[in-house]
Tab-separated table of C-alpha atoms and ligand atoms in Angstrom:
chain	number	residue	atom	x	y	z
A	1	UNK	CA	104.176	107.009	149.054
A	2	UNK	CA	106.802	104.681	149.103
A	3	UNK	CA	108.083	103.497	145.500
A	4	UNK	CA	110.450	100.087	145.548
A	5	UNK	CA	112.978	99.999	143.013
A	6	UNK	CA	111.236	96.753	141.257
A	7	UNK	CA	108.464	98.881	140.282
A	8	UNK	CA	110.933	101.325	137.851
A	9	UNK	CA	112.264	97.970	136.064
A	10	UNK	CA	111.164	98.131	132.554
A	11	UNK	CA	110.238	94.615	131.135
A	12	UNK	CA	112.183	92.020	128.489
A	13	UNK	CA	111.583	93.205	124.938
A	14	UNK	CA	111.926	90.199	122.399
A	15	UNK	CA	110.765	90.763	118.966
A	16	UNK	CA	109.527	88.125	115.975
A	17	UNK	CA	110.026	89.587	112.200
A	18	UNK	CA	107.086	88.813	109.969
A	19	UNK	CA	108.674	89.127	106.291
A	20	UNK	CA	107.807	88.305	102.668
A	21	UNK	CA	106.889	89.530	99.997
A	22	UNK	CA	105.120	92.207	98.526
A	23	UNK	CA	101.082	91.626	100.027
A	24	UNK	CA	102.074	88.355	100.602
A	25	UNK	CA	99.745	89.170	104.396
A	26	UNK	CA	102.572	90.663	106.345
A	27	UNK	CA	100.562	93.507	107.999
A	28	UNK	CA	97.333	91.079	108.283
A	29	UNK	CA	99.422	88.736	110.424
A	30	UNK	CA	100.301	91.570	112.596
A	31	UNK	CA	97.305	92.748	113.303
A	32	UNK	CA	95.571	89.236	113.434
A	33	UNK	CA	97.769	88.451	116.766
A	34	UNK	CA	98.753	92.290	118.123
A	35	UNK	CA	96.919	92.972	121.374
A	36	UNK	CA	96.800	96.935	119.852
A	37	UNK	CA	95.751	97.893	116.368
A	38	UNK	CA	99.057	98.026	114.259
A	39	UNK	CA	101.106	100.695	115.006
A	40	UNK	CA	103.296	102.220	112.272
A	41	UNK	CA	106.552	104.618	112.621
A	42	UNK	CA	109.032	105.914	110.146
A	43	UNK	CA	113.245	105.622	110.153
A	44	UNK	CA	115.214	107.888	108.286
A	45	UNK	CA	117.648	106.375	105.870
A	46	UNK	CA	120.210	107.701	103.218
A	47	UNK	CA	119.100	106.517	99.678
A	48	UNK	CA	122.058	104.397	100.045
A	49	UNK	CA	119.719	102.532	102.627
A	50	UNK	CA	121.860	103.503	105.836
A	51	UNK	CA	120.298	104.981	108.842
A	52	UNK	CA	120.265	109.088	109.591
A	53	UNK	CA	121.427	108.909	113.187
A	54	UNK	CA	122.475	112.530	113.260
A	55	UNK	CA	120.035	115.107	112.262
A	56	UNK	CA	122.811	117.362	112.058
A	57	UNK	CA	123.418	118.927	108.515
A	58	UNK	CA	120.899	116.411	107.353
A	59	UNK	CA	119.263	119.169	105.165
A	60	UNK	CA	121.842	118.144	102.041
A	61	UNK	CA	121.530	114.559	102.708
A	62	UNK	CA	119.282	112.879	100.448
A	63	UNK	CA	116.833	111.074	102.475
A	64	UNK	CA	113.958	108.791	102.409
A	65	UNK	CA	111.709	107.347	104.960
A	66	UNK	CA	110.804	103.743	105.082
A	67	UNK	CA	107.305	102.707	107.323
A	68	UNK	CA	107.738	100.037	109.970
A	69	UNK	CA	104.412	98.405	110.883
A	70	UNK	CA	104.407	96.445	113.966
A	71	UNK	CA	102.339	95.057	116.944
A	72	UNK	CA	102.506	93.982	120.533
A	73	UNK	CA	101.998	91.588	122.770
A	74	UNK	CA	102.083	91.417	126.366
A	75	UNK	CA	103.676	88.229	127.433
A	76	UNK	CA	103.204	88.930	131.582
A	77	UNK	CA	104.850	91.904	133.303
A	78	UNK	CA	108.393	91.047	132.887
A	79	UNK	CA	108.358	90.164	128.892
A	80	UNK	CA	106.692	91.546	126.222
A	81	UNK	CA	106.934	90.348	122.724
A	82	UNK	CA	106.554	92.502	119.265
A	83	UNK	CA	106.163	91.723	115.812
A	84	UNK	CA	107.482	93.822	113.003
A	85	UNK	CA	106.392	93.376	109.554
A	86	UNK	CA	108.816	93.982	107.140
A	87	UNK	CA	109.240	97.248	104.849
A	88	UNK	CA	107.756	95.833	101.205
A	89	UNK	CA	110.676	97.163	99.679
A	90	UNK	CA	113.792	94.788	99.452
A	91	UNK	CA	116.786	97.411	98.812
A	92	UNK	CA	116.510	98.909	102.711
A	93	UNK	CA	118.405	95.817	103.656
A	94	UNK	CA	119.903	98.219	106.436
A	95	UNK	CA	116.447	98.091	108.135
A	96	UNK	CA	116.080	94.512	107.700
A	97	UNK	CA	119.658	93.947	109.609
A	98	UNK	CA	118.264	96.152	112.540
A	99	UNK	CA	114.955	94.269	112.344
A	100	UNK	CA	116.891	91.198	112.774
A	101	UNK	CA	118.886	91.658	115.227
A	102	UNK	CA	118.525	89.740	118.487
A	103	UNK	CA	115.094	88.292	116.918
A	104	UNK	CA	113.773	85.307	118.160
A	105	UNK	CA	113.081	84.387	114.359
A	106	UNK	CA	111.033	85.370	111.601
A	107	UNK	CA	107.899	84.209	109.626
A	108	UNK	CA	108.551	84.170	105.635
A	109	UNK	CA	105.297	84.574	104.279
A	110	UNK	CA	104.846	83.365	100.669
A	111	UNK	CA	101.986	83.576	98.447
A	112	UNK	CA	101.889	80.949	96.000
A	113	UNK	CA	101.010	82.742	93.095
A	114	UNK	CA	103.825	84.868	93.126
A	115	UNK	CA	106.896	82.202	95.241
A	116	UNK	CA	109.173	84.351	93.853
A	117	UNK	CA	108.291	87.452	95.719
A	118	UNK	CA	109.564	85.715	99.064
A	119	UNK	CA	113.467	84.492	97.388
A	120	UNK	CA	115.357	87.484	98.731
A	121	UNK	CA	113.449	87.365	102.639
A	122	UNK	CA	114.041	83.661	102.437
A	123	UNK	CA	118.054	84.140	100.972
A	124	UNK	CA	118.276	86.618	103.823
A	125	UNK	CA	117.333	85.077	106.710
A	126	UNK	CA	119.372	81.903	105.876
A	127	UNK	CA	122.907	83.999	105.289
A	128	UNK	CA	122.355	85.596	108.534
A	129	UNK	CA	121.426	82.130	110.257
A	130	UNK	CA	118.390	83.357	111.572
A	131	UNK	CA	115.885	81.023	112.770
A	132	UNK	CA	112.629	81.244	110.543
A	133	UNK	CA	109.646	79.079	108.776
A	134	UNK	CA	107.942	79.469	106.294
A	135	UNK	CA	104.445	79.786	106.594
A	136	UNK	CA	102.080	79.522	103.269
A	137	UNK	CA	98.896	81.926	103.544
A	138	UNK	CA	96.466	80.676	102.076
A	139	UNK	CA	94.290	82.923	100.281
A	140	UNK	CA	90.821	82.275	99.172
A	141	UNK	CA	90.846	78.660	97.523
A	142	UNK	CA	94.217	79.855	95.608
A	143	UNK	CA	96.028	76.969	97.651
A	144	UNK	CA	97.138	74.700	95.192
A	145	UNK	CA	100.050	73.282	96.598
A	146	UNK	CA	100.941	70.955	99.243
A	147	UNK	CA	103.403	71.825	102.071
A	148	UNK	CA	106.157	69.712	99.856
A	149	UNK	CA	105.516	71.278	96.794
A	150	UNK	CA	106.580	75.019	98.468
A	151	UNK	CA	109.432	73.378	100.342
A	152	UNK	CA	110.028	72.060	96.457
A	153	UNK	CA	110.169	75.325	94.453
A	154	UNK	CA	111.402	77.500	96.943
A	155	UNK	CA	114.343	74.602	97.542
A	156	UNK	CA	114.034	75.112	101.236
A	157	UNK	CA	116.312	72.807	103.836
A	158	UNK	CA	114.379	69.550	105.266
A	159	UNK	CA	114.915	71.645	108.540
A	160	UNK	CA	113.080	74.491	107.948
A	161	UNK	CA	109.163	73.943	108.971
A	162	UNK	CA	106.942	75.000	106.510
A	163	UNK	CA	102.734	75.348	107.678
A	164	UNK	CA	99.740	76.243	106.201
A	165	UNK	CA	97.853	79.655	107.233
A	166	UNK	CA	95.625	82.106	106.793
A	167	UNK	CA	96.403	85.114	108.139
A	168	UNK	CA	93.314	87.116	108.666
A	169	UNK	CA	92.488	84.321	111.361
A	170	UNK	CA	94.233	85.083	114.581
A	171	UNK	CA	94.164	81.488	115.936
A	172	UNK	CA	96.041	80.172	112.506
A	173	UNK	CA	98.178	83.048	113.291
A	174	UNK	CA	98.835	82.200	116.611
A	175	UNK	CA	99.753	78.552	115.618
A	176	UNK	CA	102.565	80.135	113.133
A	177	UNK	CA	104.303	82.071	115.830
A	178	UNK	CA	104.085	78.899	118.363
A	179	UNK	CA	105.281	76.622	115.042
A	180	UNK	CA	108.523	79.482	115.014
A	181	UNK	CA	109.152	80.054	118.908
A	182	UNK	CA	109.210	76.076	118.707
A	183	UNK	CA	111.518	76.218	116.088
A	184	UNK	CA	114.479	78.618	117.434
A	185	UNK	CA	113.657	76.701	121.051
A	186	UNK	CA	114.960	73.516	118.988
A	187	UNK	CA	117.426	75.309	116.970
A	188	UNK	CA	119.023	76.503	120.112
A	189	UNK	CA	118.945	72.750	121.761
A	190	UNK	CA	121.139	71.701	118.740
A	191	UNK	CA	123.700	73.948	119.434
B	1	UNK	CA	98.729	109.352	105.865
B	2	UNK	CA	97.245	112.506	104.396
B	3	UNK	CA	97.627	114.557	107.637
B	4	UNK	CA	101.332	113.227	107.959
B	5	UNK	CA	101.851	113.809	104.261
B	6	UNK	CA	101.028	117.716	105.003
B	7	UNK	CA	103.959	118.105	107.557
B	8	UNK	CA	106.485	115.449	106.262
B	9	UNK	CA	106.268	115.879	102.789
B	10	UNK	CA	106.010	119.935	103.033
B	11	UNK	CA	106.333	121.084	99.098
B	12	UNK	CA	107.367	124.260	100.074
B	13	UNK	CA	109.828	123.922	102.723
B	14	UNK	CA	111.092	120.671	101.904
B	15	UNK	CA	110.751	117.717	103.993
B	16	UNK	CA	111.871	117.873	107.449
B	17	UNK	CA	111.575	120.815	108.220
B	18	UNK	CA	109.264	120.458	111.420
B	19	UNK	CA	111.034	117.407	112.847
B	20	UNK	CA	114.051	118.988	112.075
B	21	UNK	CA	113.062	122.267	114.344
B	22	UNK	CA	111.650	120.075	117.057
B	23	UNK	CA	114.743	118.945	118.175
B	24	UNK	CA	117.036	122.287	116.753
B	25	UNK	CA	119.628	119.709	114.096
B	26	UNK	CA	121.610	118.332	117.609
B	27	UNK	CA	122.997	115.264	117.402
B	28	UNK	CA	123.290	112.528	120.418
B	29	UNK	CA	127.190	112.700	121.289
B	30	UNK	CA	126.442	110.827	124.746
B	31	UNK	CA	123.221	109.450	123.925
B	32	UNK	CA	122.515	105.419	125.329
B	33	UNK	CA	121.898	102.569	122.391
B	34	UNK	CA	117.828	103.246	121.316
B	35	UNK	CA	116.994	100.342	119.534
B	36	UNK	CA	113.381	100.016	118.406
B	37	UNK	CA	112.344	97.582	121.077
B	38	UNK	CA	114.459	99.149	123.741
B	39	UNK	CA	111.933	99.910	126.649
B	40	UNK	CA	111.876	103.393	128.034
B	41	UNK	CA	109.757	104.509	131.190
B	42	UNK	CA	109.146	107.860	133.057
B	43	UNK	CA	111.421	107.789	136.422
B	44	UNK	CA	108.595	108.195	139.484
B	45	UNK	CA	110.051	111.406	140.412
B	46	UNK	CA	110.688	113.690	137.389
B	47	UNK	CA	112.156	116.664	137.698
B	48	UNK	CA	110.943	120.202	137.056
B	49	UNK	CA	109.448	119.924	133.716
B	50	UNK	CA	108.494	123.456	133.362
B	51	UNK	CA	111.625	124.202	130.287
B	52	UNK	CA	110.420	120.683	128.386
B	53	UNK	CA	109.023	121.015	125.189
B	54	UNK	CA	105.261	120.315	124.564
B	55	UNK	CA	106.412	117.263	122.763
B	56	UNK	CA	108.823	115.697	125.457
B	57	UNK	CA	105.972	116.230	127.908
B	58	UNK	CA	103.848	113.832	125.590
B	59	UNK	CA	106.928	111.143	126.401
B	60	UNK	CA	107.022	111.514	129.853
B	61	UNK	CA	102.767	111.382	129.948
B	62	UNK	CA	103.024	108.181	127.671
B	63	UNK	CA	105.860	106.415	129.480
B	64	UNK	CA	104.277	106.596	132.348
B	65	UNK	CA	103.760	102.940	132.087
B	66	UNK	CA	107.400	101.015	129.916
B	67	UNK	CA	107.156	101.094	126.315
B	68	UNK	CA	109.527	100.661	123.474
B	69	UNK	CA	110.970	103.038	121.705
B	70	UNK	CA	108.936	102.065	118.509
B	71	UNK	CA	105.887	102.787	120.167
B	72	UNK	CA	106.520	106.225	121.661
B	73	UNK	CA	107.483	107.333	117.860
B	74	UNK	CA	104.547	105.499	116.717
B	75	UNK	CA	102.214	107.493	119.373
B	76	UNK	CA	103.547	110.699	119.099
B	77	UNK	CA	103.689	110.246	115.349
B	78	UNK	CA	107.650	111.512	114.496
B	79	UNK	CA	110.031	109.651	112.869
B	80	UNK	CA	112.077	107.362	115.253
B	81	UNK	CA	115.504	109.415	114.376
B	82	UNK	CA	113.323	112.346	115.950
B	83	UNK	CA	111.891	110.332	118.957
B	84	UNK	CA	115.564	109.076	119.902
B	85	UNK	CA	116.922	112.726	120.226
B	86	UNK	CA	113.503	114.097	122.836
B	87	UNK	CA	114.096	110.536	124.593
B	88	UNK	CA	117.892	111.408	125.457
B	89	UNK	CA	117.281	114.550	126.150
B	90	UNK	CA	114.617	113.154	128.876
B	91	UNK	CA	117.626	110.154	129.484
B	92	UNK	CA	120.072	112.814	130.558
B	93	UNK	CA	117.586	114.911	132.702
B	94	UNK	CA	117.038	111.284	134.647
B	95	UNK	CA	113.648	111.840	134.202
B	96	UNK	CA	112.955	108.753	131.681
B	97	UNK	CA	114.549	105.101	132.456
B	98	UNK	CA	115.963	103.116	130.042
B	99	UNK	CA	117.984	99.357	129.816
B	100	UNK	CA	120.585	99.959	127.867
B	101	UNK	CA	121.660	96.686	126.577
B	102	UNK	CA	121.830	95.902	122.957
B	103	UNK	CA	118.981	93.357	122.227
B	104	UNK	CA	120.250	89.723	122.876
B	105	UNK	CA	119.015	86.653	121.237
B	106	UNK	CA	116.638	85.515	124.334
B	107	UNK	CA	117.701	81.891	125.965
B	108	UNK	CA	115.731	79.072	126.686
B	109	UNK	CA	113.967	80.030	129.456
B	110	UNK	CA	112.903	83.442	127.978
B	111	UNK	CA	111.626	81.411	124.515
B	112	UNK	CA	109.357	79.332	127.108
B	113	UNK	CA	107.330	82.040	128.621
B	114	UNK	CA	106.853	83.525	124.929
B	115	UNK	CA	105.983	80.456	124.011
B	116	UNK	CA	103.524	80.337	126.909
B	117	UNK	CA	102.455	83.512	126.925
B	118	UNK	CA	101.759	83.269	122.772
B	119	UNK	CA	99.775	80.072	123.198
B	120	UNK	CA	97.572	81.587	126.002
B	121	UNK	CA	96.641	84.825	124.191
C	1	GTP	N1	91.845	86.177	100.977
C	1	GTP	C1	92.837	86.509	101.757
C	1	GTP	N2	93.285	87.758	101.720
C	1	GTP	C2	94.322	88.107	102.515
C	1	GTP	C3	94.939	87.193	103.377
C	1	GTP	N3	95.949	87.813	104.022
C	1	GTP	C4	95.952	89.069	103.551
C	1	GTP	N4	94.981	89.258	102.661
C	1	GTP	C5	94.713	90.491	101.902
C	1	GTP	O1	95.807	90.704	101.035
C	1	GTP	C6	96.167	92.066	100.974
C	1	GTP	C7	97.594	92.274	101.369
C	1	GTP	O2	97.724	91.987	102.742
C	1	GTP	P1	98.724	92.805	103.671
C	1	GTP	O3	98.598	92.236	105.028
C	1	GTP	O4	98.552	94.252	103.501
C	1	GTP	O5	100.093	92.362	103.026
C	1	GTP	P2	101.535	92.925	103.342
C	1	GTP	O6	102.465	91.786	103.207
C	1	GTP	O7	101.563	93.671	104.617
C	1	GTP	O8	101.718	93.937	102.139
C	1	GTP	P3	102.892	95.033	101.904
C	1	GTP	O9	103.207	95.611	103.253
C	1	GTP	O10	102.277	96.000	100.968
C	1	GTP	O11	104.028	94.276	101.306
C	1	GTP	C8	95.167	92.795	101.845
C	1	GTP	O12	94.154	93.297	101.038
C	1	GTP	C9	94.654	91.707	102.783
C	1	GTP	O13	93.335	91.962	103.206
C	1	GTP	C10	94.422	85.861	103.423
C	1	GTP	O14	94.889	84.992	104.149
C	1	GTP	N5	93.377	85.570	102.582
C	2	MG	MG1	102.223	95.636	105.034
C-alpha cells in the first residue's frame, strides 16, 4: 500500500467559546449544534486558578479540577470547528484565557432574569478584544425584553450584535454562530 | 460522574492517585505545545507497540483518524494534564502526528468556509 504524505495532514482546528452565565443554556447550545453528543474533559489547576502542567511533585499542590464541555463540528476535511462552553465558575479566569485564545469569537449568553450573571463574560471578552455577541435565550415566554432593552442594561457598544435565541433549537442555534462568524469576518475587514 | 468520582475523588488515597501512576509523576521537558484543539493523529506506520501502556494503545486506536487533544482526554476519560504526558510520549516515539503551531486567530478565508460549512450543517 502506498500512503501519500497528504493523507497524514491533520486538519485546521478553529474553536468558538460559548460563555455566560450560570444556566444561562451554555451546554444546551453545544449540544443543539455539535455533530457528537457533548463531550466533557477535566484540566488541572492550582486553587490559585493556574494550570498543573507538571505532574511532578503535584501530590502537595493543592489542586482542583474544572470540567470543560465542548462539541464538534466537521467543517470538510481540512477544517473542523469546536465549541467550548465555558466552566460556570468565574474565578478560573486562567481557563477562560486558554479558551480564548486564537478563538474565532464567543457567544455571551444572557438570561434575562438574572443580566447580571453574564457582566464578568461580557467585561472579559471586551478587555481582551475578542470578537463576541450577545445572544438572548429565550426561555419559555420569560422574554420580556426587546433586543434594545438588553443592549440597554447590559450597556453594550452599538457594535456588538445582539439576537434572539433559543437554544434547545439547533437551527436558532445555528443562526447565532453564523450571526458571530459574520461578526469577527467584519471585525477583521475593519482592521 | 459517579464512576469518575470513584477513581478521581479516591477518599482514601487522595485524589490523583491513578492518573498520577499512569504516567509515573514525569514531566514533559521536550514535549511540543498541546493545546486543547491541537489535532493529533496516529503516524501510518507505528512502531513496535509491544512496551506501550494499555492506555497509550487506546490513543493510537482512537487517533487513527485526527482528533484534538480535547477529545482524546474526553474519550479516554483522564484529565487533559494526563492525556498531554501519554500523547508525548507517543510524539517522541513518532508514532502519533501532531501540528505544532500555537492556535492562530483564523483569516478571512478560513472564517468563510466555517461560515459555509456552519450554515450547511
Ligand atoms: N425553557 C428553556 N430551557 C432551557 C433553554 N436553554 C436551556 N434550558 C434549560 O436550562 C437549564 C440550564 O441549561 P444548561 O445548558 O445546562 O446551561 P449552562 O449554561 O450550561 O449551565 P452551567 O454549565 O451550569 O452554567 C437546563 O435545564 C436546560 O434544559 C431554553 O432556551 N429554554
Ligand atoms: Mg453547562
Amino acid at each position: 500500500m502506498v500512503f501519500v504524505a497528504s493523507e497524514l495532514t491533520v486538519p485546521t482546528a478553529v474553536k468558538i467559546v460559548i460563555a455566560g452565565g450560570f444556566g444561562t443554556g451554555k451546554t444546551t447550545m453545544v449540544a443543539s449544534v455539535s455533530e457528537i453528543p457533548p463531550l466533557r474533559t477535566e484540566e488541572l489547576l492550582t486553587e490559585a486558578g493556574v494550570h498543573v502542567d507538571d505532574l511532578a511533585g503535584i501530590e502537595g499542590k493543592d489542586t482542583t479540577t474544572v470540567a470543560l464541555d465542548f462539541g464538534r463540528i466537521t467543517i470538510n476535511t481540512k477544517v473542523v470547528l469546536y465549541l467550548f462552553g465555558t466552566p460556570g465558575q468565574n474565578r478560573f479566569w486562567f481557563m477562560w484565557d486558554e479558551l480564548a485564545t486564537g478563538a474565532i469569537g464567543a457567544v455571551v449568553l444572557v438570561d434575562t432574569r438574572r443580566l447580571d450573571s453574564s457582566f464578568p463574560s461580557i467585561d472579559f471578552f471586551e478587555h481582551r478584544g475578542i470578537p463576541f455577541i450577545v445572544a438572548v435565550n429565550c426561555f419559555d415566554g420569560s422574554q420580556n425584553y426587546t433586543v434594545d432593552e438588553v443592549r440597554h442594561a447590559l450597556d453594550l457598544d452599538e457594535a456588538i450584535p445582539v439576537v434572539l435565541c433559543d437554544a434547545r433549537n439547533r437551527e436558532s442555534s445555528k443562526a447565532v454562530l453564523v450571526g458571530l462568524i459574520q461578526h469577527s469576518m467584519n471585525r477583521l475587514a475593519a482592521v | 460522574m459517579s464512576a469518575r468520582d470513584d477513581w478521581w475523588y479516591d477518599e482514601a488515597a487522595g485524589p490523583l492517585v491513578r492518573p498520577y501512576a499512569m504516567v509515573r509523576g514525569r514531566t514533559r521537558p521536550n514535549a511540543p505545545d498541546l493545546h486543547l484543539v491541537t489535532q493529533v493523529r496516529a503516524a501510518a506506520f507505528a512502531s513496535d507497540q509491544t512496551s506501550l501502556t494499555v492506555e497509550h494503545r487506546e490513543i493510537m486506536a482512537l487517533c487513527a483518524r485526527p482528533l484534538s487533544v480535547a477529545e482524546v482526554a474526553a474519550y479516554l476519560d483522564v484529565p487533559l494534564v494526563v492525556v498531554k504526558v501519554l500523547l508525548s510520549d507517543l510524539i517522541e516515539r513518532g508514532d502519533v502526528l501532531v501540528q505544532t503551531s500555537s492556535p492562530k486567530i483564523p483569516d478571512r478565508d478560513l472564517l468563510q468556509a466555517v461560515l459555509d460549512g456552519v450554515r450547511g450543517i
